[in-house]
Amino acid sequence: MNLVTPIITEDKQHHNYKSLLKDDLPTLTKIQEWADGFPDRDNKFVREFQETFNSSFWEIYLYKLFKTLNFDVKWDNPSPDFDLSSQGLDFIIEAATSNHAINSQPEWEREISNDKYEYYISNMNKINEFSIIRHANTLFSKHKRYNDYYSTLKHVTRKPFVVALGSYEIPFFFFFYDRAIMALLYNHYINEEVFTKEPNKYPFGPPSEKLDFVQKENGSEIELGLFLNDSMREVSAVIFNPLATTSKIKCKANRSNGTHSHMWYCNDNTMHQTINTEELIEDGLFVFHNPFAKYPLPIEIFKNKRIRQVNYDIETGELLHYFENNHLAQRTNFNMSYKK
């Protein structure tokens, strides 16, 4: 499966693929290496990678992640996306992406200017609400697909069913960490907008809130806290990584073509920065567990120093967090180019 060589005309190529092909062939080649052994089961994966990019890149990232975690991947059936086993447990993972809405700005249109920066700082809540709605649409769609079809498949029944959600719905999606997805799944929202406007009112940092619902443009409401009742018990967990981008490939120690910084979230609720730290494939990954799941996904399956897992205690109402210390919250890349 050759992802690098174009098989479609330039006018049909996705912006991200076209950009890598033109300006960053080493990164595109590395993606090809990640995909080694990944089967093109429907004979259209290469075209989709070059034409729509993000959903295909997300699947390749997940495949590389699962191999790194030593999961056994079985390809006997055409769907769902990943039939896996680890530590004696068989489980299913379906890949999905949240994409921009019709007439909204796609993620690759990133104008960096003072005005644009000020807009994002002043409208964090509006932006996060948009992401919540896009994530909800994706999860509802996959939940329905499970009930209508996947649950009828012999190799899927009686196994944990996990949705791996890739976030590509807005420009700079990789700066917003867990804000939207935590609100959607657990009705837990960190309001950084009010903190940014009046930091003196919040000496202990941005406040957490219960939004309860968000309203779509058509006036309909999406109730938040999908994992706080059994309405989505068929979904055992949600995997999420807003930092699963092509920039992950560039973050090697002692890189010669630039520098990068990382912001790490610590389990004492503080953050710290490092420069030119080697980034691992699992860095930035969340696993959000559904306490009402019909077939729960054990914490042990994704137990890893750099993976952050979240669950909810039904009896105490407490959010539970599982990770050792550092979880990647943000990265910034600075590339260097030399003109002769």
Coordinates of C-alpha atoms in Angstrom, one line a residue:
M1 CA 0.0 0.0 0.0
N2 CA 1.8 3.1 -1.3
L3 CA 0.4 6.3 0.4
V4 CA 3.1 8.6 -0.9
T5 CA 2.8 8.4 -4.6
P6 CA -0.2 10.4 -5.8
I7 CA -3.0 8.4 -7.5
I8 CA -5.4 11.3 -7.9
T9 CA -5.0 14.7 -9.6
E10 CA -3.8 17.7 -7.5
D11 CA -7.1 19.4 -7.6
K12 CA -8.7 16.5 -5.7
Q13 CA -5.9 16.1 -3.1
H14 CA -6.7 17.1 0.5
H15 CA -4.9 20.2 1.7
N16 CA -2.9 18.2 4.4
Y17 CA -1.7 15.5 2.0
K18 CA -0.8 18.1 -0.7
S19 CA 1.1 20.2 1.9
L20 CA 3.1 17.1 3.1
L21 CA 3.8 16.0 -0.5
K22 CA 5.2 19.4 -1.4
D23 CA 6.9 20.6 1.7
D24 CA 7.4 17.7 4.2
L25 CA 8.1 14.5 2.3
P26 CA 10.0 12.9 5.3
T27 CA 6.8 13.2 7.5
L28 CA 4.7 11.6 4.7
T29 CA 7.3 8.8 4.4
K30 CA 7.1 8.3 8.2
I31 CA 3.3 7.9 8.0
Q32 CA 4.0 5.3 5.3
E33 CA 6.2 3.5 7.8
W34 CA 3.5 3.6 10.5
A35 CA 1.1 1.9 8.1
D36 CA 3.4 -1.0 7.5
G37 CA 1.2 -4.1 7.7
F38 CA -2.0 -2.1 7.6
P39 CA -4.3 -3.8 5.1
D40 CA -6.3 -2.0 2.5
R41 CA -9.4 -4.1 3.1
D42 CA -11.7 -2.3 0.7
N43 CA -9.1 -1.3 -1.9
K44 CA -9.8 2.4 -1.5
F45 CA -7.8 3.4 1.5
V46 CA -5.0 5.1 -0.5
R47 CA -7.4 7.2 -2.4
E48 CA -9.2 8.2 0.8
F49 CA -5.9 9.0 2.5
Q50 CA -5.0 11.4 -0.3
E51 CA -8.5 12.8 -0.8
T52 CA -9.8 13.2 2.8
F53 CA -6.7 12.6 4.8
N54 CA -7.7 13.1 8.5
S55 CA -9.9 10.0 9.0
S56 CA -7.3 7.8 7.3
F57 CA -4.4 9.3 9.2
W58 CA -6.3 8.7 12.5
E59 CA -6.7 5.0 11.6
I60 CA -3.0 4.8 10.8
Y61 CA -2.1 6.5 14.1
L62 CA -4.4 4.1 16.0
Y63 CA -2.8 1.1 14.2
K64 CA 0.7 2.3 15.2
L65 CA -0.5 2.9 18.8
F66 CA -2.0 -0.6 19.1
K67 CA 1.2 -2.2 17.7
T68 CA 3.3 -0.2 20.2
L69 CA 1.0 -1.3 23.1
N70 CA 1.5 -4.9 21.8
F71 CA -2.2 -5.5 21.1
D72 CA -3.0 -8.4 18.9
V73 CA -4.8 -7.1 15.8
K74 CA -7.1 -9.5 13.8
W75 CA -8.1 -8.7 10.3
D76 CA -10.5 -11.6 9.7
N77 CA -13.6 -9.3 9.3
P78 CA -14.2 -6.2 7.2
S79 CA -15.7 -4.2 10.1
P80 CA -15.6 -2.6 12.6
D81 CA -12.2 -1.1 12.2
F82 CA -10.1 -3.0 14.8
D83 CA -10.7 -6.4 16.3
L84 CA -8.2 -6.5 19.2
S85 CA -7.1 -8.6 22.1
S86 CA -4.8 -7.9 25.0
Q87 CA -4.2 -9.6 28.4
G88 CA -6.7 -12.3 27.5
L89 CA -9.5 -9.8 26.6
D90 CA -11.1 -9.5 23.2
F91 CA -12.5 -6.0 22.4
I92 CA -13.6 -3.9 19.4
I93 CA -12.5 -0.4 18.5
E94 CA -14.3 1.7 15.9
A95 CA -12.4 4.7 14.5
A96 CA -14.3 8.0 14.0
T97 CA -13.5 11.6 13.5
S98 CA -15.2 14.9 14.3
N99 CA -14.9 17.1 11.3
H100 CA -15.9 20.7 10.5
A101 CA -19.5 21.5 9.7
I102 CA -20.8 22.6 6.3
N103 CA -19.9 26.3 5.9
S104 CA -17.6 26.3 9.0
Q105 CA -13.9 26.9 8.8
P106 CA -11.9 23.7 8.2
E107 CA -9.1 22.8 10.5
W108 CA -6.4 23.4 8.0
E109 CA -7.2 27.1 7.5
R110 CA -5.1 28.5 10.3
E111 CA -4.5 32.2 10.1
I112 CA -2.1 33.2 12.8
S113 CA -2.7 36.9 13.6
N114 CA -3.3 39.0 16.7
D115 CA -7.0 39.4 15.7
K116 CA -7.4 35.7 15.3
Y117 CA -5.6 35.0 18.6
E118 CA -7.8 37.5 20.4
Y119 CA -10.9 35.9 18.9
Y120 CA -10.0 32.5 20.2
I121 CA -9.2 33.8 23.7
S122 CA -12.4 35.8 23.9
N123 CA -14.7 33.0 22.5
M124 CA -13.4 29.9 24.1
N125 CA -16.8 28.9 25.3
K126 CA -18.4 29.3 21.9
I127 CA -15.6 27.3 20.3
N128 CA -15.8 24.5 22.9
E129 CA -19.6 24.3 22.4
F130 CA -19.1 23.9 18.7
S131 CA -16.7 21.0 19.4
I132 CA -19.1 19.4 21.9
I133 CA -21.8 19.4 19.2
R134 CA -19.5 17.9 16.6
H135 CA -18.2 15.2 19.0
A136 CA -21.8 14.4 20.0
N137 CA -22.9 14.0 16.4
T138 CA -20.0 11.6 15.8
L139 CA -20.7 9.5 19.0
F140 CA -24.4 9.3 18.4
S141 CA -23.8 8.1 14.8
K142 CA -21.4 5.4 16.0
H143 CA -23.8 4.4 18.8
K144 CA -26.6 4.0 16.3
R145 CA -24.3 2.0 14.0
Y146 CA -23.5 -0.4 16.8
N147 CA -27.2 -0.9 17.7
D148 CA -28.3 -1.2 14.1
Y149 CA -25.5 -3.4 12.7
Y150 CA -22.3 -4.1 14.7
S151 CA -24.3 -5.7 17.5
T152 CA -25.5 -8.3 15.1
L153 CA -22.0 -9.5 14.1
K154 CA -20.8 -12.7 15.8
H155 CA -17.3 -11.4 16.4
V156 CA -18.6 -8.2 18.1
T157 CA -21.2 -9.5 20.5
R158 CA -20.4 -9.7 24.2
K159 CA -17.2 -7.7 23.9
P160 CA -16.3 -4.2 25.0
F161 CA -17.0 -1.7 22.2
V162 CA -14.9 1.4 22.1
V163 CA -15.1 4.5 19.9
A164 CA -11.8 6.0 19.0
L165 CA -12.6 9.7 18.4
G166 CA -10.2 11.9 16.4
S167 CA -10.6 15.6 16.8
Y168 CA -10.4 17.6 13.6
E169 CA -13.4 19.9 13.8
I170 CA -11.9 23.3 14.2
P171 CA -8.7 25.2 13.5
F172 CA -6.2 24.8 16.4
F173 CA -8.2 21.9 17.8
F174 CA -4.9 20.6 19.3
F175 CA -4.9 23.6 21.8
F176 CA -8.2 22.7 23.5
Y177 CA -7.1 19.5 25.3
D178 CA -10.1 17.8 27.0
R179 CA -12.5 20.6 27.5
A180 CA -15.2 19.6 25.0
I181 CA -15.0 15.8 25.5
M182 CA -15.1 16.0 29.3
A183 CA -18.2 18.2 29.1
L184 CA -19.9 15.9 26.7
L185 CA -19.2 12.6 28.5
Y186 CA -19.2 13.7 32.2
N187 CA -20.8 17.2 32.2
H188 CA -17.6 18.6 33.5
Y189 CA -16.5 21.8 31.9
I190 CA -13.5 24.0 32.7
N191 CA -14.4 27.6 31.9
E192 CA -11.1 29.2 30.8
E193 CA -12.9 32.1 29.2
V194 CA -14.1 33.6 32.4
F195 CA -10.7 33.0 34.0
T196 CA -8.8 34.7 31.2
K197 CA -11.1 37.7 31.4
E198 CA -11.0 38.1 35.2
P199 CA -8.1 35.9 36.6
N200 CA -8.1 37.7 39.9
K201 CA -11.6 36.3 40.7
Y202 CA -10.2 32.7 40.4
P203 CA -7.0 32.4 42.5
F204 CA -7.2 28.6 42.2
G205 CA -7.4 28.6 38.4
P206 CA -10.3 28.3 35.9
P207 CA -13.6 27.1 37.5
S208 CA -15.3 23.9 36.7
E209 CA -19.0 24.0 35.8
K210 CA -21.9 21.8 34.9
L211 CA -23.4 23.0 31.6
D212 CA -26.1 20.3 31.5
F213 CA -26.8 20.9 27.8
V214 CA -25.7 22.8 24.7
Q215 CA -28.0 24.1 22.0
K216 CA -27.6 23.5 18.3
E217 CA -28.2 26.1 15.7
N218 CA -31.7 24.6 14.9
G219 CA -32.7 25.1 18.6
S220 CA -32.5 21.4 19.6
E221 CA -30.6 20.6 22.8
I222 CA -27.8 18.0 23.4
E223 CA -27.9 16.8 27.0
L224 CA -24.4 16.5 28.5
G225 CA -23.1 13.7 30.6
L226 CA -23.5 10.8 28.2
F227 CA -21.6 8.5 30.5
L228 CA -23.6 9.6 33.6
N229 CA -26.4 7.2 32.9
D230 CA -27.0 4.0 30.9
S231 CA -28.3 5.7 27.7
M232 CA -25.0 4.8 26.0
R233 CA -24.2 1.6 27.8
E234 CA -23.2 -0.1 24.6
V235 CA -20.2 2.2 24.3
S236 CA -17.6 0.9 26.8
A237 CA -15.2 3.8 26.4
V238 CA -14.0 6.6 24.2
I239 CA -10.4 6.9 23.1
F240 CA -9.3 10.5 22.3
N241 CA -6.1 12.3 21.4
P242 CA -6.2 15.9 20.1
L243 CA -2.5 15.7 19.6
A244 CA -2.5 12.9 17.1
T245 CA -1.3 15.1 14.3
T246 CA 1.5 15.0 11.8
S247 CA 3.5 17.2 14.2
K248 CA 3.9 14.2 16.5
I249 CA 6.2 12.7 14.0
K250 CA 8.6 15.7 14.1
C251 CA 9.0 15.7 17.9
K252 CA 12.3 13.8 18.2
A253 CA 15.0 14.5 20.7
N254 CA 18.0 16.5 19.3
R255 CA 16.1 17.3 16.1
S256 CA 18.2 19.1 13.5
N257 CA 15.5 21.0 11.7
G258 CA 13.9 23.0 14.5
T259 CA 12.8 22.8 18.1
H260 CA 9.6 22.0 20.0
S261 CA 8.2 22.5 23.5
H262 CA 5.7 20.4 25.5
M263 CA 3.3 21.4 28.2
W264 CA 2.5 18.6 30.6
Y265 CA -0.4 18.2 32.9
C266 CA 0.5 16.6 36.2
N267 CA -1.6 14.6 38.6
D268 CA -1.2 17.3 41.3
N269 CA -3.2 19.6 38.9
T270 CA -0.2 21.7 37.9
M271 CA 1.6 22.0 34.6
H272 CA 5.2 22.2 33.5
Q273 CA 7.1 22.8 30.3
T274 CA 9.9 20.9 28.6
I275 CA 12.0 21.6 25.5
N276 CA 12.9 19.1 22.9
T277 CA 11.6 16.1 24.8
E278 CA 11.1 12.9 22.8
E279 CA 7.4 12.5 22.1
L280 CA 5.9 9.0 22.3
I281 CA 3.1 7.6 20.1
E282 CA 0.9 7.4 23.2
D283 CA 1.5 10.9 24.4
G284 CA -1.7 13.0 24.6
L285 CA -3.9 9.9 24.7
F286 CA -7.1 9.7 26.8
V287 CA -9.3 6.8 27.6
F288 CA -12.7 7.8 28.9
H289 CA -14.5 4.9 30.6
N290 CA -18.3 4.5 30.8
P291 CA -19.2 3.4 34.3
F292 CA -22.6 2.2 33.0
A293 CA -21.0 0.1 30.2
K294 CA -22.7 -3.3 29.5
Y295 CA -19.2 -4.7 28.8
P296 CA -16.7 -2.5 30.7
L297 CA -13.1 -2.0 29.4
P298 CA -10.7 -2.8 32.2
I299 CA -8.3 0.0 33.2
E300 CA -5.4 -2.5 32.9
I301 CA -5.8 -2.7 29.1
F302 CA -4.5 0.8 28.5
K303 CA -2.5 1.2 31.7
N304 CA 0.6 3.2 30.7
K305 CA 2.7 5.9 32.3
R306 CA 1.8 8.5 29.6
I307 CA -1.8 7.6 29.0
R308 CA -4.5 9.4 31.0
Q309 CA -7.6 7.3 31.8
V310 CA -10.8 8.8 33.3
N311 CA -13.8 7.2 34.9
Y312 CA -16.7 8.2 37.1
D313 CA -17.6 6.8 40.5
I314 CA -21.4 6.3 40.4
E315 CA -21.7 6.2 44.2
T316 CA -19.7 9.3 45.1
G317 CA -20.1 11.3 42.0
E318 CA -16.3 11.7 41.8
L319 CA -14.2 11.8 38.6
L320 CA -11.4 9.3 38.8
H321 CA -8.1 9.9 37.0
Y322 CA -5.5 7.3 36.3
F323 CA -2.0 8.3 35.1
E324 CA 1.4 8.3 36.8
N325 CA 2.4 11.9 36.5
N326 CA 2.9 13.6 33.1
H327 CA 0.2 13.7 30.4
L328 CA 0.9 15.7 27.3
A329 CA -1.5 18.7 27.1
Q330 CA 0.0 20.8 24.4
R331 CA 2.9 21.0 21.9
T332 CA 4.4 23.8 19.9
N333 CA 6.7 23.1 16.9
F334 CA 9.2 25.6 15.5
N335 CA 10.6 24.5 12.2
M336 CA 13.8 26.1 10.7
S337 CA 14.4 26.6 7.0
Y338 CA 17.5 28.0 5.4
K339 CA 17.5 29.9 2.1
K340 CA 20.6 30.0 0.0

